[in-house]
CSV table of C-alpha atoms and ligand atoms in Angstrom, one decimal:
chain,number,residue,atom,x,y,z
A,258,MET,CA,-24.5,-65.6,-1.3
A,259,PRO,CA,-24.8,-68.0,-4.3
A,260,ASP,CA,-25.0,-64.8,-6.5
A,261,GLU,CA,-21.8,-63.5,-5.0
A,262,ILE,CA,-19.9,-66.8,-5.9
A,263,LYS,CA,-21.4,-66.7,-9.3
A,264,THR,CA,-20.0,-63.2,-9.8
A,265,LEU,CA,-16.6,-64.3,-8.4
A,266,VAL,CA,-16.5,-67.3,-10.7
A,267,ALA,CA,-17.5,-65.2,-13.8
A,268,GLY,CA,-14.6,-62.9,-13.0
A,269,LEU,CA,-12.2,-65.8,-12.7
A,270,SER,CA,-13.5,-67.5,-15.9
A,271,ALA,CA,-13.2,-64.5,-18.1
A,272,PRO,CA,-10.3,-64.5,-20.7
A,273,GLU,CA,-8.8,-61.7,-18.5
A,274,LYS,CA,-9.2,-62.9,-14.9
A,275,SER,CA,-10.2,-60.4,-12.2
A,276,ILE,CA,-11.4,-60.2,-8.7
A,277,SER,CA,-13.1,-57.1,-7.3
A,278,PRO,CA,-11.0,-55.1,-4.9
A,279,LYS,CA,-13.8,-55.2,-2.3
A,280,TYR,CA,-12.4,-58.7,-1.4
A,281,PHE,CA,-9.2,-57.1,0.0
A,282,TYR,CA,-11.0,-56.0,3.1
A,283,ASP,CA,-11.6,-58.8,5.4
A,284,GLU,CA,-10.3,-58.3,8.9
A,285,ALA,CA,-6.7,-59.2,8.1
A,286,GLY,CA,-6.9,-57.2,4.9
A,287,SER,CA,-8.3,-54.1,6.7
A,288,LYS,CA,-5.4,-54.4,9.2
A,289,LEU,CA,-2.9,-54.8,6.2
A,290,PHE,CA,-4.3,-51.6,4.6
A,291,GLU,CA,-3.9,-49.7,7.8
A,292,ASP,CA,-0.2,-50.9,7.9
A,293,ILE,CA,0.1,-49.6,4.2
A,294,THR,CA,-1.0,-46.2,5.1
A,295,ARG,CA,1.9,-45.9,7.4
A,296,LEU,CA,4.5,-47.1,4.9
A,297,PRO,CA,7.2,-44.5,3.9
A,298,GLU,CA,6.5,-45.2,0.3
A,299,TYR,CA,2.7,-44.9,0.5
A,300,TYR,CA,2.5,-41.2,0.2
A,301,LEU,CA,-1.3,-41.0,-0.5
A,302,THR,CA,-2.7,-41.1,3.2
A,303,ASN,CA,-0.1,-38.6,4.7
A,304,THR,CA,-0.4,-36.2,1.8
A,305,GLU,CA,-4.1,-36.2,1.9
A,306,LEU,CA,-4.0,-35.7,5.7
A,307,GLY,CA,-1.5,-32.7,5.3
A,308,ILE,CA,-3.8,-31.1,2.7
A,309,MET,CA,-6.8,-31.6,5.0
A,310,GLU,CA,-5.1,-30.0,7.9
A,311,ALA,CA,-4.5,-26.9,5.7
A,312,CYS,CA,-8.0,-26.7,4.2
A,313,VAL,CA,-10.5,-28.2,6.5
A,314,GLU,CA,-11.4,-24.9,8.1
A,315,GLU,CA,-12.2,-23.5,4.7
A,316,ILE,CA,-14.2,-26.5,3.8
A,317,ALA,CA,-16.3,-26.1,7.0
A,318,GLU,CA,-16.7,-22.5,6.1
A,319,LEU,CA,-18.0,-23.4,2.5
A,320,ALA,CA,-20.2,-26.1,4.0
A,321,GLY,CA,-21.8,-23.8,6.4
A,322,GLU,CA,-24.0,-24.5,9.4
A,323,ARG,CA,-26.0,-27.7,10.1
A,324,ALA,CA,-24.7,-29.6,7.1
A,325,SER,CA,-25.0,-33.4,6.9
A,326,LEU,CA,-21.8,-35.3,6.2
A,327,ILE,CA,-22.5,-38.3,3.9
A,328,GLU,CA,-19.5,-40.5,3.7
A,329,PHE,CA,-19.2,-43.0,0.7
A,330,GLY,CA,-17.7,-45.9,2.6
A,331,SER,CA,-17.7,-46.4,6.3
A,332,GLY,CA,-15.1,-44.0,7.6
A,333,SER,CA,-14.1,-43.2,11.1
A,334,SER,CA,-10.7,-42.3,9.7
A,335,MET,CA,-8.7,-39.3,10.9
A,336,LYS,CA,-10.0,-37.5,7.9
A,337,THR,CA,-13.6,-38.0,8.8
A,338,ARG,CA,-12.9,-36.9,12.4
A,339,MET,CA,-11.2,-33.8,11.1
A,340,MET,CA,-14.3,-32.9,9.2
A,341,LEU,CA,-16.7,-33.5,12.0
A,342,ARG,CA,-14.5,-31.5,14.4
A,343,HIS,CA,-14.6,-28.5,12.1
A,344,LEU,CA,-18.1,-28.6,10.5
A,345,ARG,CA,-20.4,-26.0,12.3
A,346,SER,CA,-23.0,-28.1,14.3
A,347,PRO,CA,-23.2,-30.9,11.8
A,348,ALA,CA,-26.8,-32.2,11.5
A,349,VAL,CA,-25.9,-35.8,11.0
A,350,TYR,CA,-23.2,-38.2,9.9
A,351,VAL,CA,-24.2,-40.8,7.4
A,352,PRO,CA,-21.6,-43.4,6.6
A,353,VAL,CA,-22.7,-45.6,3.6
A,354,ASP,CA,-21.2,-49.0,3.2
A,355,ILE,CA,-22.2,-52.4,1.9
A,356,SER,CA,-20.7,-54.1,5.1
A,357,GLU,CA,-23.0,-53.7,8.1
A,358,GLU,CA,-20.1,-54.9,10.3
A,359,HIS,CA,-17.8,-52.1,9.1
A,360,LEU,CA,-20.6,-49.6,9.5
A,361,LEU,CA,-21.4,-50.6,13.1
A,362,GLU,CA,-17.8,-50.4,14.1
A,363,SER,CA,-17.5,-46.8,12.5
A,364,GLN,CA,-20.7,-45.8,14.2
A,365,ARG,CA,-19.2,-46.9,17.5
A,366,ASN,CA,-16.0,-45.2,17.1
A,367,ILE,CA,-17.5,-41.8,16.0
A,368,LYS,CA,-20.1,-41.8,18.8
A,369,VAL,CA,-17.2,-42.0,21.4
A,370,ASP,CA,-15.6,-38.8,20.1
A,371,PHE,CA,-18.6,-37.0,18.9
A,372,PRO,CA,-21.5,-37.8,21.3
A,373,ASP,CA,-23.5,-34.8,20.1
A,374,VAL,CA,-23.5,-35.8,16.5
A,375,GLU,CA,-26.3,-38.0,15.3
A,376,VAL,CA,-24.9,-41.0,13.4
A,377,ILE,CA,-27.3,-42.9,11.0
A,378,PRO,CA,-25.4,-45.6,9.0
A,379,VAL,CA,-26.9,-46.7,5.7
A,380,VAL,CA,-26.3,-50.2,4.4
A,381,ALA,CA,-26.2,-49.9,0.6
A,382,ASP,CA,-24.1,-50.4,-2.5
A,383,PHE,CA,-23.2,-46.7,-3.1
A,384,THR,CA,-22.6,-47.3,-6.8
A,385,HIS,CA,-26.4,-47.1,-7.1
A,386,SER,CA,-28.6,-44.3,-5.7
A,387,PHE,CA,-30.0,-45.0,-2.3
A,388,ASP,CA,-32.6,-43.3,0.0
A,389,LEU,CA,-31.1,-40.9,2.6
A,390,PRO,CA,-32.3,-41.3,6.3
A,391,SER,CA,-34.3,-38.4,7.8
A,392,PRO,CA,-32.2,-37.0,10.8
A,393,THR,CA,-33.7,-35.5,13.8
A,394,THR,CA,-32.2,-32.1,12.7
A,395,MET,CA,-33.0,-31.0,9.2
A,396,PRO,CA,-29.7,-30.5,7.4
A,397,LEU,CA,-29.2,-27.2,5.5
A,398,ARG,CA,-27.0,-28.8,3.1
A,399,ASN,CA,-25.7,-32.3,2.1
A,400,VAL,CA,-21.9,-32.7,1.9
A,401,VAL,CA,-20.9,-36.0,0.3
A,402,TYR,CA,-17.4,-37.1,1.4
A,403,PHE,CA,-15.2,-39.5,-0.5
A,404,PRO,CA,-11.7,-39.3,0.7
A,405,GLY,CA,-8.6,-41.7,0.0
A,406,SER,CA,-8.6,-41.6,-3.7
A,407,THR,CA,-11.0,-44.6,-3.6
A,408,ILE,CA,-12.5,-43.1,-6.8
A,409,GLY,CA,-9.3,-44.2,-8.4
A,410,ASN,CA,-10.5,-47.8,-8.1
A,411,PHE,CA,-13.1,-47.3,-10.7
A,412,GLU,CA,-12.6,-47.3,-14.4
A,413,LYS,CA,-13.1,-43.9,-15.9
A,414,GLU,CA,-16.6,-44.4,-17.0
A,415,ASP,CA,-17.7,-46.0,-13.8
A,416,ALA,CA,-16.1,-43.2,-11.9
A,417,ILE,CA,-18.3,-40.6,-13.8
A,418,ASP,CA,-21.4,-42.8,-13.1
A,419,LEU,CA,-20.4,-42.7,-9.4
A,420,LEU,CA,-20.0,-39.0,-9.5
A,421,ARG,CA,-23.5,-38.8,-10.9
A,422,VAL,CA,-24.8,-40.9,-7.9
A,423,MET,CA,-23.0,-38.5,-5.6
A,424,TYR,CA,-24.5,-35.5,-7.4
A,425,GLN,CA,-27.9,-37.0,-6.8
A,426,GLU,CA,-27.3,-37.8,-3.1
A,427,ALA,CA,-25.9,-34.2,-2.6
A,428,GLY,CA,-29.2,-32.7,-3.7
A,429,PRO,CA,-30.0,-29.1,-4.6
A,430,ASP,CA,-27.2,-26.8,-3.3
A,431,GLY,CA,-25.3,-29.9,-2.0
A,432,ALA,CA,-21.4,-30.4,-2.3
A,433,LEU,CA,-18.9,-33.1,-2.8
A,434,VAL,CA,-15.5,-33.2,-1.0
A,435,ILE,CA,-13.4,-35.8,-2.8
A,436,GLY,CA,-9.6,-36.8,-2.4
A,437,VAL,CA,-7.9,-37.7,-5.7
A,438,ASP,CA,-4.4,-39.1,-6.2
A,439,LEU,CA,-2.5,-37.1,-9.1
A,440,GLN,CA,-0.2,-38.1,-11.8
A,441,LYS,CA,3.5,-37.8,-10.9
A,442,ASP,CA,7.0,-39.3,-11.4
A,443,PRO,CA,6.1,-43.0,-12.3
A,444,ALA,CA,8.8,-44.1,-10.0
A,445,VAL,CA,7.2,-42.6,-6.9
A,446,ILE,CA,3.8,-44.2,-7.9
A,447,HIS,CA,5.5,-47.6,-8.5
A,448,ALA,CA,7.3,-47.6,-5.2
A,449,ALA,CA,3.9,-46.9,-3.4
A,450,TYR,CA,2.5,-50.2,-4.7
A,451,ASN,CA,5.9,-52.1,-4.4
A,452,ASP,CA,7.0,-51.3,-0.8
A,453,SER,CA,10.3,-52.7,0.3
A,454,ALA,CA,8.6,-54.3,3.4
A,455,GLY,CA,6.4,-56.3,1.3
A,456,ILE,CA,3.1,-55.2,2.9
A,457,THR,CA,1.4,-54.5,-0.3
A,458,ALA,CA,2.3,-58.0,-1.6
A,459,ARG,CA,0.8,-59.5,1.6
A,460,PHE,CA,-2.3,-57.3,1.2
A,461,ASN,CA,-2.8,-58.4,-2.4
A,462,LEU,CA,-2.2,-62.1,-1.6
A,463,ASN,CA,-4.5,-62.0,1.5
A,464,MET,CA,-7.4,-61.6,-1.0
A,465,LEU,CA,-6.9,-65.3,-1.8
A,466,ARG,CA,-6.8,-66.4,1.8
A,467,HIS,CA,-10.1,-64.4,2.2
A,468,LEU,CA,-11.7,-66.4,-0.8
A,469,ASN,CA,-10.3,-69.8,0.6
A,470,ARG,CA,-12.2,-69.0,3.9
A,471,GLU,CA,-15.3,-67.4,2.7
A,472,PHE,CA,-16.0,-69.2,-0.6
A,473,SER,CA,-14.5,-72.6,-0.1
A,474,ALA,CA,-11.7,-72.0,-2.5
A,475,ASN,CA,-8.2,-73.7,-2.4
A,476,PHE,CA,-5.8,-71.1,-3.7
A,477,ASN,CA,-2.2,-72.0,-2.8
A,478,LEU,CA,-0.7,-68.6,-1.7
A,479,ASP,CA,2.8,-69.8,-2.4
A,480,SER,CA,2.0,-70.3,-6.0
A,481,PHE,CA,0.8,-66.7,-6.7
A,482,ALA,CA,2.9,-63.5,-6.7
A,483,HIS,CA,2.1,-59.9,-6.3
A,484,ARG,CA,2.7,-57.6,-9.1
A,485,ALA,CA,1.9,-53.9,-9.5
A,486,THR,CA,2.7,-51.9,-12.5
A,487,TYR,CA,2.1,-48.3,-13.5
A,488,ASP,CA,1.1,-47.6,-17.0
A,489,SER,CA,1.7,-43.9,-17.5
A,490,ASP,CA,-0.3,-43.8,-20.8
A,491,SER,CA,-3.5,-44.9,-19.0
A,492,GLY,CA,-2.3,-43.2,-15.7
A,493,ARG,CA,-3.1,-46.2,-13.6
A,494,ILE,CA,-1.6,-48.8,-11.4
A,495,VAL,CA,-2.7,-52.4,-12.2
A,496,MET,CA,-2.4,-54.8,-9.4
A,497,GLU,CA,-2.3,-58.4,-10.2
A,498,LEU,CA,-1.6,-61.9,-8.8
A,499,VAL,CA,0.5,-63.9,-11.0
A,500,SER,CA,0.2,-67.7,-11.2
A,501,ALA,CA,3.8,-69.2,-10.7
A,502,GLU,CA,2.7,-72.3,-12.5
A,503,LYS,CA,0.1,-74.2,-14.5
A,504,GLN,CA,-2.6,-75.1,-12.0
A,505,VAL,CA,-6.2,-75.7,-11.3
A,506,VAL,CA,-8.0,-74.0,-8.3
A,507,ARG,CA,-11.3,-74.8,-6.9
A,508,ILE,CA,-13.9,-72.1,-5.8
A,509,GLY,CA,-17.3,-73.5,-4.6
A,510,ASP,CA,-18.2,-76.1,-7.2
A,511,ALA,CA,-16.1,-74.4,-10.0
A,512,ARG,CA,-12.7,-75.2,-11.2
A,513,ILE,CA,-10.5,-72.4,-12.5
A,514,GLN,CA,-7.4,-73.3,-14.8
A,515,PHE,CA,-4.3,-71.2,-14.7
A,516,ASP,CA,-1.4,-71.2,-17.1
A,517,ALA,CA,2.0,-70.4,-15.8
A,518,GLY,CA,2.4,-66.6,-15.7
A,519,GLU,CA,-1.4,-66.0,-16.1
A,520,THR,CA,-2.7,-63.2,-13.9
A,521,ILE,CA,-5.8,-62.1,-11.9
A,522,THR,CA,-6.3,-58.4,-11.9
A,523,THR,CA,-7.2,-57.4,-8.4
A,524,GLU,CA,-7.3,-53.5,-8.5
A,525,TYR,CA,-6.9,-50.4,-10.7
A,526,SER,CA,-5.7,-47.3,-9.0
A,527,HIS,CA,-6.1,-44.3,-11.4
A,528,LYS,CA,-4.1,-41.2,-11.1
A,529,TYR,CA,-5.4,-38.0,-12.7
A,530,THR,CA,-4.2,-34.7,-13.6
A,531,LEU,CA,-5.8,-31.8,-11.9
A,532,ASP,CA,-7.7,-30.8,-15.2
A,533,ASP,CA,-8.7,-34.3,-16.0
A,534,PHE,CA,-10.4,-34.9,-12.7
A,535,GLU,CA,-12.1,-31.5,-12.9
A,536,ALA,CA,-13.5,-32.5,-16.3
A,537,MET,CA,-14.8,-35.7,-14.7
A,538,ALA,CA,-16.5,-33.8,-11.9
A,539,VAL,CA,-18.1,-31.6,-14.5
A,540,ALA,CA,-19.2,-34.7,-16.5
A,541,GLY,CA,-20.8,-35.9,-13.3
A,542,GLY,CA,-22.9,-32.7,-13.0
A,543,PHE,CA,-20.7,-30.7,-10.6
A,544,SER,CA,-18.6,-27.6,-10.9
A,545,VAL,CA,-15.4,-27.4,-9.0
A,546,ALA,CA,-15.5,-24.5,-6.4
A,547,LYS,CA,-12.0,-25.1,-5.1
A,548,VAL,CA,-9.0,-27.6,-5.1
A,549,TRP,CA,-6.4,-27.9,-2.6
A,550,THR,CA,-3.0,-29.7,-3.3
A,551,ASP,CA,0.2,-30.2,-1.4
A,552,SER,CA,3.4,-28.4,-2.4
A,553,LYS,CA,4.4,-31.2,-4.8
A,554,GLN,CA,1.0,-31.5,-6.4
A,555,TRP,CA,0.8,-35.2,-5.5
A,556,PHE,CA,-2.8,-35.2,-4.4
A,557,GLY,CA,-5.9,-33.1,-4.7
A,558,VAL,CA,-8.7,-32.4,-2.5
A,559,TYR,CA,-11.7,-30.9,-4.5
A,560,TYR,CA,-14.8,-29.1,-3.2
A,561,CYS,CA,-17.4,-29.5,-5.9
A,562,ILE,CA,-20.8,-28.0,-5.9
A,563,ARG,CA,-24.2,-28.4,-7.7
A,564,ASP,CA,-25.4,-25.4,-9.6
B,828,LIG,C1,-7.7,-47.4,-0.8
B,828,LIG,C2,-8.1,-47.7,-3.0
B,828,LIG,C3,-7.1,-45.8,-2.4
B,828,LIG,O1,-5.6,-47.5,-4.6
B,828,LIG,O2,-4.0,-46.8,-3.4
B,828,LIG,C4,-3.2,-49.5,-1.4
B,828,LIG,C5,-5.8,-49.3,-2.0
B,828,LIG,N1,-4.0,-50.8,-2.9
B,828,LIG,N2,-2.3,-50.3,-1.9
B,828,LIG,C6,-5.1,-47.4,-3.5
B,828,LIG,C7,-4.4,-49.9,-2.1
B,828,LIG,C8,-2.7,-51.0,-2.8
B,828,LIG,C9,-5.8,-47.8,-2.2
B,828,LIG,N3,-7.2,-47.2,-2.1
């Protein structure tokens, strides 16, 4: 724990303040994210689901019999269920997450609907390679699954490093199925992170409430505001919390100074072109066997293979 506070304080003491997006997801934050996925402006989830409905059968065909499904992040989402429903006698489902709590919940949920699928959660930070468990049934192929365009949270170089980890975990003849949000009309992207109901603003600000509770901080939520801007040159959303005034905030034993208008970056959400992301997959060691998109080309689902 003390190490965790140290990292947080270091991020808040840098000339450009930042907090890792992982602090969005306490219980309230996970609920708010669920609400975001149902917003009319937040096209990502529904678009990806629509693509999956159209292509999951083909994915299952490519993956073949007795594949293992290794999800980066603890899933149990509709998309995960869709994969497990279509895969041919999946050998095992392995959700990988840093949070044991999230993993146990996802394990419980999956077991109810898929009593015949072995579920072996792995508690690990998936940005570094980790040991895969040995399931009862020997898998014929590993299929790494990383839906939701979570890859967009990583800066480009880090995203390629993560793809290299996935390449390793996929193993010889393994595959990667990954969902990626694509570049499009900036107004559409802007609206997705600035919804009219203000849910994304609450989601962003909830991070401060989380830090107040878990790390004895005293952020005043009324003195920070949500901001999300899309920079089409870098192709990414930058989410920030903007200090309304000059103020000092305590976190643990540290004191953090804010000027009026000073920002904390809480998240990047990168959008790629189809070709850009293919090049990244290749830099990670994969080749792209197939990509599916929606009719507007707003989102891509890639089937990448090791060869
Ligand atoms: C879950 C990381 C894909 O970047 O769109 C939603 C999180 N942030 N609204 C995204 C998020 C603001 C989301 N990811």
